mmCIF file of C-alpha atoms and ligand atoms in Angstrom:
data_model
loop_
_atom_site.group_PDB
_atom_site.id
_atom_site.type_symbol
_atom_site.label_atom_id
_atom_site.label_comp_id
_atom_site.label_asym_id
_atom_site.label_seq_id
_atom_site.Cartn_x
_atom_site.Cartn_y
_atom_site.Cartn_z
ATOM 1 C CA MET A 931 -9.054 14.194 -2.859
ATOM 2 C CA PHE A 932 -12.781 13.873 -2.460
ATOM 3 C CA CYS A 933 -14.824 11.192 -0.964
ATOM 4 C CA PRO A 934 -16.204 8.648 -3.451
ATOM 5 C CA SER A 935 -19.364 8.099 -1.330
ATOM 6 C CA CYS A 936 -20.447 11.656 -0.338
ATOM 7 C CA ASN A 937 -17.902 13.997 -2.203
ATOM 8 C CA ASN A 938 -16.654 15.829 0.886
ATOM 9 C CA THR A 939 -13.050 16.569 1.161
ATOM 10 C CA LEU A 940 -10.898 13.782 2.463
ATOM 11 C CA GLN A 941 -8.669 14.417 5.480
ATOM 12 C CA LYS A 942 -5.269 13.057 5.873
ATOM 13 C CA LEU A 943 -4.832 11.160 9.061
ATOM 14 C CA SER A 944 -1.936 9.386 10.449
ATOM 15 C CA VAL A 945 -2.264 5.782 11.776
ATOM 16 C CA THR A 946 0.216 3.651 13.768
ATOM 17 C CA THR A 947 0.940 0.174 12.726
ATOM 18 C CA ASN A 948 1.715 -2.745 15.143
ATOM 19 C CA GLY A 949 5.216 -2.403 13.947
ATOM 20 C CA ARG A 950 5.265 1.143 15.424
ATOM 21 C CA GLY A 951 5.414 2.570 11.805
ATOM 22 C CA ARG A 952 3.042 5.426 10.735
ATOM 23 C CA PHE A 953 1.296 6.012 7.420
ATOM 24 C CA ASN A 954 -1.453 8.350 6.274
ATOM 25 C CA VAL A 955 -4.948 7.387 5.271
ATOM 26 C CA ASP A 956 -7.408 9.630 3.593
ATOM 27 C CA HIS A 957 -10.598 9.725 5.781
ATOM 28 C CA CYS A 958 -14.001 11.269 5.280
ATOM 29 C CA GLY A 959 -15.269 12.949 8.415
ATOM 30 C CA HIS A 960 -18.611 13.188 6.968
ATOM 31 C CA CYS A 961 -19.573 9.557 6.045
ATOM 32 C CA GLY A 962 -16.704 7.840 7.931
ATOM 33 C CA GLY A 963 -15.189 6.126 4.875
ATOM 34 C CA THR A 964 -11.543 5.641 4.515
ATOM 35 C CA TRP A 965 -9.194 5.469 1.410
ATOM 36 C CA PHE A 966 -6.271 3.101 1.577
ATOM 37 C CA ASP A 967 -3.436 3.065 -0.830
ATOM 38 C CA PRO A 968 -2.363 -0.396 -1.965
ATOM 39 C CA TYR A 969 -1.398 -2.746 0.944
ATOM 40 C CA GLU A 970 -2.346 -0.263 3.574
ATOM 41 C CA ILE A 971 -5.666 -1.922 4.501
ATOM 42 C CA ASN A 972 -3.737 -4.988 5.592
ATOM 43 C CA ARG A 973 -1.527 -2.803 7.894
ATOM 44 C CA VAL A 974 -3.868 -0.737 9.785
ATOM 45 C CA PRO A 975 -4.406 -2.515 13.076
ATOM 46 C CA PHE A 976 -7.939 -3.016 14.506
ATOM 47 C CA HIS A 977 -7.580 -0.469 17.379
ATOM 48 C CA GLU A 978 -6.808 2.256 14.857
ATOM 49 C CA VAL A 979 -9.917 1.453 12.910
ATOM 50 C CA THR A 980 -11.897 1.894 16.241
ATOM 51 C CA ARG A 981 -10.057 5.293 16.820
ATOM 52 C CA LEU A 982 -10.930 6.412 13.135
ATOM 53 C CA ALA A 983 -14.634 5.487 13.880
ATOM 54 C CA SER A 984 -14.652 7.488 17.138
ATOM 55 C CA ILE A 985 -13.609 10.647 15.554
ATOM 56 C CA THR A 986 -16.445 10.691 12.963
ATOM 57 C CA VAL A 987 -19.910 11.708 13.796
ATOM 58 C CA ILE A 988 -22.059 9.971 11.234
ATOM 59 C CA PRO A 989 -25.025 11.974 10.126
ATOM 60 C CA LYS A 990 -28.459 10.304 10.774
ATOM 61 C CA HIS A 991 -29.646 10.891 7.181
ATOM 62 C CA PRO A 992 -28.321 8.243 4.836
ATOM 63 C CA ILE A 993 -25.502 9.220 2.528
ATOM 64 C CA SER A 994 -25.215 8.601 -1.320
ATOM 65 C CA ARG A 995 -25.393 5.123 -2.860
ATOM 66 C CA GLU A 996 -22.672 2.627 -2.459
ATOM 67 C CA ASP A 997 -22.518 1.462 -6.089
ATOM 68 C CA SER A 998 -20.510 2.870 -9.002
ATOM 69 C CA LEU A 999 -17.986 4.754 -6.792
ATOM 70 C CA HIS A 1000 -15.105 6.418 -8.565
ATOM 71 C CA CYS A 1001 -11.507 6.305 -7.267
ATOM 72 C CA PRO A 1002 -10.626 9.571 -5.457
ATOM 73 C CA ARG A 1003 -7.058 9.302 -7.072
ATOM 74 C CA ASP A 1004 -7.721 8.788 -10.617
ATOM 75 C CA ARG A 1005 -11.558 8.875 -11.078
ATOM 76 C CA LYS A 1006 -11.526 5.134 -12.435
ATOM 77 C CA LEU A 1007 -14.795 3.368 -11.691
ATOM 78 C CA MET A 1008 -14.087 1.015 -8.707
ATOM 79 C CA ALA A 1009 -15.151 -2.645 -8.582
ATOM 80 C CA HIS A 1010 -16.442 -4.531 -5.686
ATOM 81 C CA PHE A 1011 -13.620 -6.593 -4.201
ATOM 82 C CA HIS A 1012 -14.516 -10.046 -3.283
ATOM 83 C CA GLY A 1013 -11.838 -12.453 -2.009
ATOM 84 C CA ASP A 1014 -11.599 -15.186 0.435
ATOM 85 C CA SER A 1015 -10.354 -12.514 2.891
ATOM 86 C CA VAL A 1016 -13.523 -10.639 2.657
ATOM 87 C CA PRO A 1017 -16.406 -11.935 4.851
ATOM 88 C CA ARG A 1018 -19.807 -12.404 3.211
ATOM 89 C CA GLY A 1019 -21.918 -9.198 3.148
ATOM 90 C CA VAL A 1020 -18.879 -6.867 3.433
ATOM 91 C CA VAL A 1021 -18.349 -4.651 0.479
ATOM 92 C CA LEU A 1022 -14.824 -3.174 -0.338
ATOM 93 C CA HIS A 1023 -14.409 -1.042 -3.486
ATOM 94 C CA ARG A 1024 -11.038 -1.514 -5.281
ATOM 95 C CA CYS A 1025 -9.715 0.757 -8.025
ATOM 96 C CA PRO A 1026 -8.663 -1.246 -11.027
ATOM 97 C CA GLN A 1027 -5.907 1.178 -11.908
ATOM 98 C CA CYS A 1028 -4.131 2.102 -8.694
ATOM 99 C CA PHE A 1029 -5.291 -0.880 -6.574
ATOM 100 C CA GLY A 1030 -6.339 1.511 -3.726
ATOM 101 C CA ILE A 1031 -9.254 0.457 -1.573
ATOM 102 C CA TRP A 1032 -12.247 2.395 -0.378
ATOM 103 C CA ALA A 1033 -14.100 1.025 2.736
ATOM 104 C CA THR A 1034 -17.042 2.422 4.437
ATOM 105 C CA GLN A 1035 -16.797 2.723 8.154
ATOM 106 C CA LYS A 1036 -18.832 -0.450 8.826
ATOM 107 C CA ALA A 1037 -17.140 -2.433 6.010
ATOM 108 C CA LEU A 1038 -13.759 -1.521 7.332
ATOM 109 C CA ALA A 1039 -14.680 -2.564 10.899
ATOM 110 C CA GLU A 1040 -16.101 -5.814 9.665
ATOM 111 C CA PHE A 1041 -13.183 -6.652 7.436
ATOM 112 C CA LYS A 1042 -10.540 -5.978 10.042
ATOM 113 C CA LYS A 1043 -12.350 -7.738 12.767
ATOM 114 C CA HIS A 1044 -12.594 -10.792 10.480
ATOM 115 C CA GLN A 1045 -8.844 -10.469 9.498
ATOM 116 C CA GLU A 1046 -7.799 -10.262 13.282
ATOM 117 C CA GLU A 1047 -9.941 -13.277 14.169
ATOM 118 C CA ILE A 1048 -8.326 -15.354 11.636
ATOM 119 C CA VAL A 1049 -4.861 -14.315 12.571
ATOM 120 C CA THR A 1050 -5.529 -14.940 16.268
ATOM 121 C CA GLU A 1051 -7.025 -18.385 15.574
ATOM 122 C CA TYR A 1052 -3.986 -19.377 13.676
ATOM 123 C CA LYS A 1053 -1.674 -17.805 16.365
ATOM 124 C CA ILE A 1054 -3.355 -19.845 19.103
ATOM 125 C CA SER A 1055 -3.540 -23.099 17.266
ATOM 126 C CA HIS A 1056 0.085 -22.888 15.897
ATOM 127 C CA LYS A 1057 -1.364 -24.116 12.642
ATOM 128 C CA PRO A 1058 0.649 -22.998 9.562
ATOM 129 C CA PHE A 1059 -0.828 -19.924 8.093
ATOM 130 C CA PRO A 1060 -3.407 -20.490 5.374
ATOM 131 C CA ALA A 1061 -2.986 -19.000 1.928
ATOM 132 C CA LEU A 1062 -2.276 -15.332 2.305
ATOM 133 C CA SER A 1063 -5.398 -14.467 0.154
ATOM 134 C CA MET A 1064 -7.485 -15.824 3.129
ATOM 135 C CA ILE A 1065 -6.235 -12.945 5.335
ATOM 136 C CA PHE A 1066 -5.239 -10.119 2.867
ATOM 137 C CA ALA A 1067 -7.265 -8.152 0.578
ATOM 138 C CA PRO A 1068 -5.273 -7.491 -2.661
ATOM 139 C CA ALA A 1069 -3.587 -10.614 -4.003
ATOM 140 C CA ILE A 1070 -0.770 -8.642 -5.549
ATOM 141 C CA ALA A 1071 2.899 -9.143 -5.659
ATOM 142 C CA LEU A 1072 3.911 -11.871 -3.338
ATOM 143 C CA VAL A 1073 7.225 -10.434 -2.030
ATOM 144 C CA LEU A 1074 5.406 -7.331 -0.952
ATOM 145 C CA LEU A 1075 2.675 -9.308 0.846
ATOM 146 C CA LEU A 1076 5.345 -11.197 2.701
ATOM 147 C CA ILE A 1077 6.815 -8.096 3.829
ATOM 148 C CA THR A 1078 3.570 -6.627 5.054
ATOM 149 C CA THR A 1079 2.695 -10.007 6.511
ATOM 150 C CA ALA A 1080 5.694 -9.785 8.753
ATOM 151 C CA VAL A 1081 4.741 -6.377 9.883
ATOM 152 C CA THR A 1082 1.102 -6.951 10.233
ATOM 153 C CA ILE A 1083 0.864 -10.366 11.655
ATOM 154 C CA LEU A 1084 3.838 -11.310 13.623
ATOM 155 C CA ASN A 1085 3.855 -7.966 15.568
ATOM 156 C CA PHE A 1086 7.258 -8.616 17.071
ATOM 157 C CA ALA A 1087 8.262 -5.739 19.211
ATOM 158 C CA GLN A 1088 11.541 -5.442 17.192
ATOM 159 C CA THR A 1089 9.759 -5.366 13.901
ATOM 160 C CA GLN A 1090 10.411 -2.086 12.325
ATOM 161 C CA ASP A 1091 8.146 -0.706 9.887
ATOM 162 C CA ASN A 1092 9.632 -1.620 6.680
ATOM 163 C CA ARG A 1093 8.502 1.227 4.541
ATOM 164 C CA SER A 1094 9.265 4.046 6.926
ATOM 165 C CA ARG A 1095 12.765 2.563 7.306
ATOM 166 C CA ALA A 1096 13.131 2.475 3.611
ATOM 167 C CA GLU A 1097 12.065 6.091 3.419
ATOM 168 C CA GLU A 1098 14.553 7.051 6.104
ATOM 169 C CA LEU A 1099 17.363 5.435 4.179
ATOM 170 C CA VAL A 1100 16.672 7.130 0.830
ATOM 171 C CA LYS A 1101 17.429 10.763 0.602
ATOM 172 C CA GLN A 1102 15.556 11.770 -2.601
ATOM 173 C CA ILE A 1103 14.800 9.971 -5.617
ATOM 174 C CA PHE A 1104 15.497 11.660 -8.967
ATOM 175 C CA VAL A 1105 13.792 10.777 -12.118
ATOM 176 C CA GLN A 1106 15.581 12.453 -15.026
ATOM 177 C CA ASN A 1107 16.146 12.308 -18.792
ATOM 178 C CA ILE A 1108 12.704 11.264 -19.452
ATOM 179 C CA THR A 1109 12.161 10.032 -22.993
ATOM 180 C CA SER A 1110 9.361 8.161 -24.641
ATOM 181 C CA SER A 1111 11.267 4.800 -23.835
ATOM 182 C CA SER A 1112 13.721 5.363 -21.042
ATOM 183 C CA VAL A 1113 14.126 7.257 -17.741
ATOM 184 C CA LEU A 1114 17.312 7.659 -15.576
ATOM 185 C CA LEU A 1115 16.529 7.119 -11.949
ATOM 186 C CA SER A 1116 19.067 7.927 -9.163
ATOM 187 C CA PHE A 1117 19.086 8.301 -5.465
ATOM 188 C CA GLN A 1118 21.396 8.457 -2.551
ATOM 189 C CA THR A 1119 21.131 6.474 0.754
ATOM 190 C CA VAL A 1120 22.208 7.574 4.190
ATOM 191 C CA SER A 1121 24.177 4.318 4.571
ATOM 192 C CA PRO A 1122 25.607 1.842 2.029
ATOM 193 C CA VAL A 1123 23.013 -0.703 0.777
ATOM 194 C CA LYS A 1124 22.445 -3.031 -2.197
ATOM 195 C CA SER A 1125 19.397 -1.845 -4.209
ATOM 196 C CA TYR A 1126 16.904 -3.256 -6.554
ATOM 197 C CA ILE A 1127 13.871 -1.759 -8.416
ATOM 198 C CA SER A 1128 10.593 -3.289 -9.266
ATOM 199 C CA TYR A 1129 8.391 -1.511 -11.812
ATOM 200 C CA GLY A 1130 5.462 -1.718 -14.178
ATOM 201 C CA GLU A 1131 2.245 -0.356 -15.225
ATOM 202 C CA THR A 1132 0.623 -2.157 -12.186
ATOM 203 C CA PRO A 1133 1.981 -3.984 -9.328
ATOM 204 C CA LEU A 1134 0.710 -7.210 -11.113
ATOM 205 C CA ASP A 1135 3.217 -6.829 -13.902
ATOM 206 C CA PHE A 1136 6.189 -5.567 -11.860
ATOM 207 C CA ARG A 1137 9.537 -6.627 -13.241
ATOM 208 C CA SER A 1138 12.704 -6.350 -11.052
ATOM 209 C CA GLN A 1139 16.135 -5.205 -11.857
ATOM 210 C CA THR A 1140 19.238 -4.902 -9.816
ATOM 211 C CA ILE A 1141 20.566 -1.288 -9.377
ATOM 212 C CA SER A 1142 23.519 -1.693 -7.156
ATOM 213 C CA LYS A 1143 25.105 -5.101 -6.673
ATOM 214 C CA GLU A 1144 27.586 -3.920 -4.058
ATOM 215 C CA LEU A 1145 26.966 -1.823 -0.917
ATOM 216 C CA LYS A 1146 26.858 1.759 -2.001
ATOM 217 C CA THR A 1147 25.348 5.106 -1.113
ATOM 218 C CA THR A 1148 24.989 6.574 -4.698
ATOM 219 C CA HIS A 1149 22.673 4.543 -6.940
ATOM 220 C CA TYR A 1150 21.468 4.933 -10.536
ATOM 221 C CA ILE A 1151 19.800 2.935 -13.244
ATOM 222 C CA LEU A 1152 18.589 3.580 -16.781
ATOM 223 C CA LEU A 1153 15.289 1.919 -17.426
ATOM 224 C CA ASN A 1154 14.841 1.119 -21.070
ATOM 225 C CA TYR A 1155 12.176 -0.392 -23.280
ATOM 226 C CA LEU A 1156 9.410 1.562 -21.733
ATOM 227 C CA THR A 1157 6.157 2.381 -23.487
ATOM 228 C CA PRO A 1158 5.496 6.059 -24.469
ATOM 229 C CA SER A 1159 3.104 8.235 -22.480
ATOM 230 C CA THR A 1160 2.746 5.688 -19.875
ATOM 231 C CA ALA A 1161 2.443 6.002 -16.058
ATOM 232 C CA TYR A 1162 4.689 3.412 -14.298
ATOM 233 C CA GLN A 1163 4.651 2.462 -10.707
ATOM 234 C CA TYR A 1164 7.860 1.512 -8.963
ATOM 235 C CA GLN A 1165 9.301 0.575 -5.655
ATOM 236 C CA LEU A 1166 12.859 0.298 -4.482
ATOM 237 C CA THR A 1167 14.140 -2.535 -2.216
ATOM 238 C CA LEU A 1168 17.280 -1.710 -0.157
ATOM 239 C CA ASN A 1169 19.404 -4.399 1.433
ATOM 240 C CA ASP A 1170 21.927 -3.319 4.109
ATOM 241 C CA ALA A 1171 23.135 -7.008 4.356
ATOM 242 C CA LYS A 1172 21.192 -7.645 7.275
ATOM 243 C CA ASN A 1173 17.618 -6.503 6.380
ATOM 244 C CA ALA A 1174 15.720 -5.489 3.226
ATOM 245 C CA PHE A 1175 13.340 -2.643 3.134
ATOM 246 C CA THR A 1176 11.036 -1.661 0.472
ATOM 247 C CA THR A 1177 9.844 1.874 -0.200
ATOM 248 C CA PRO A 1178 6.138 2.899 -0.832
ATOM 249 C CA ILE A 1179 5.035 2.845 -4.508
ATOM 250 C CA ALA A 1180 6.016 5.959 -6.423
ATOM 251 C CA TYR A 1181 5.356 6.873 -10.036
ATOM 252 C CA PHE A 1182 6.938 8.286 -13.223
ATOM 253 C CA THR A 1183 5.439 8.917 -16.699
ATOM 254 C CA THR A 1184 7.230 8.376 -19.958
ATOM 255 C CA SER A 1185 7.054 11.225 -22.502
ATOM 256 C CA GLN A 1186 5.164 10.988 -25.979
HETATM 257 ZN ZN1 ZN B 1377 -17.806 10.617 2.757
HETATM 258 ZN ZN1 ZN B 1378 -7.301 4.670 -8.506
#
């Protein structure tokens, strides 16, 4: 992938969440910008933002313009993201297709600092949390936000990183028998779980279906009534009777 701001190759870097999970971001070592897949900008702790900044030596000469940037994943024109969570004067670029967010080094630092200040203020005052949109960037599926909220804000020592746990639970996901209107999705889990799938063309129109009502290790579901030649996003939620874990977003495309 290439940097939307300066066209240099983005570098995969691993960051650690407060919940001791890890995920990768795509970072430009030339201009210091960082690409986040959906939800990830909410999970990166402030100290990791500082670390990312420290490994980039920003050149003195100005880099390219900040407007009309294209998504490094799908080349869609990104839009400025304005929300209650974004402080005035800070510009984040969001892809309308994949919902990833591009942040320059300065914007990222200012956004995360603001986020942390709000969270700290509410923690100290024991006030109930405000609307999630005050703190989080993309106002997408509420359930997913609640999961990332638990990981990002509460910072309990025992909070496991939900998505890496989910990834550990699932052995491999198979998408087979792809037609223009259906796919067969199957996977095995290392321990018995109940399972659910959320899928749609974007996280905004995700619909959910139960895959396994009982605790099982082999899971499969036929998804019907799909649109031909369409890329779908999906996430699995696994429930082991104590906790629910949700996998990162994955994709499949129906045939013509
Ligand atoms: Zn760059
Ligand atoms: Zn995109």
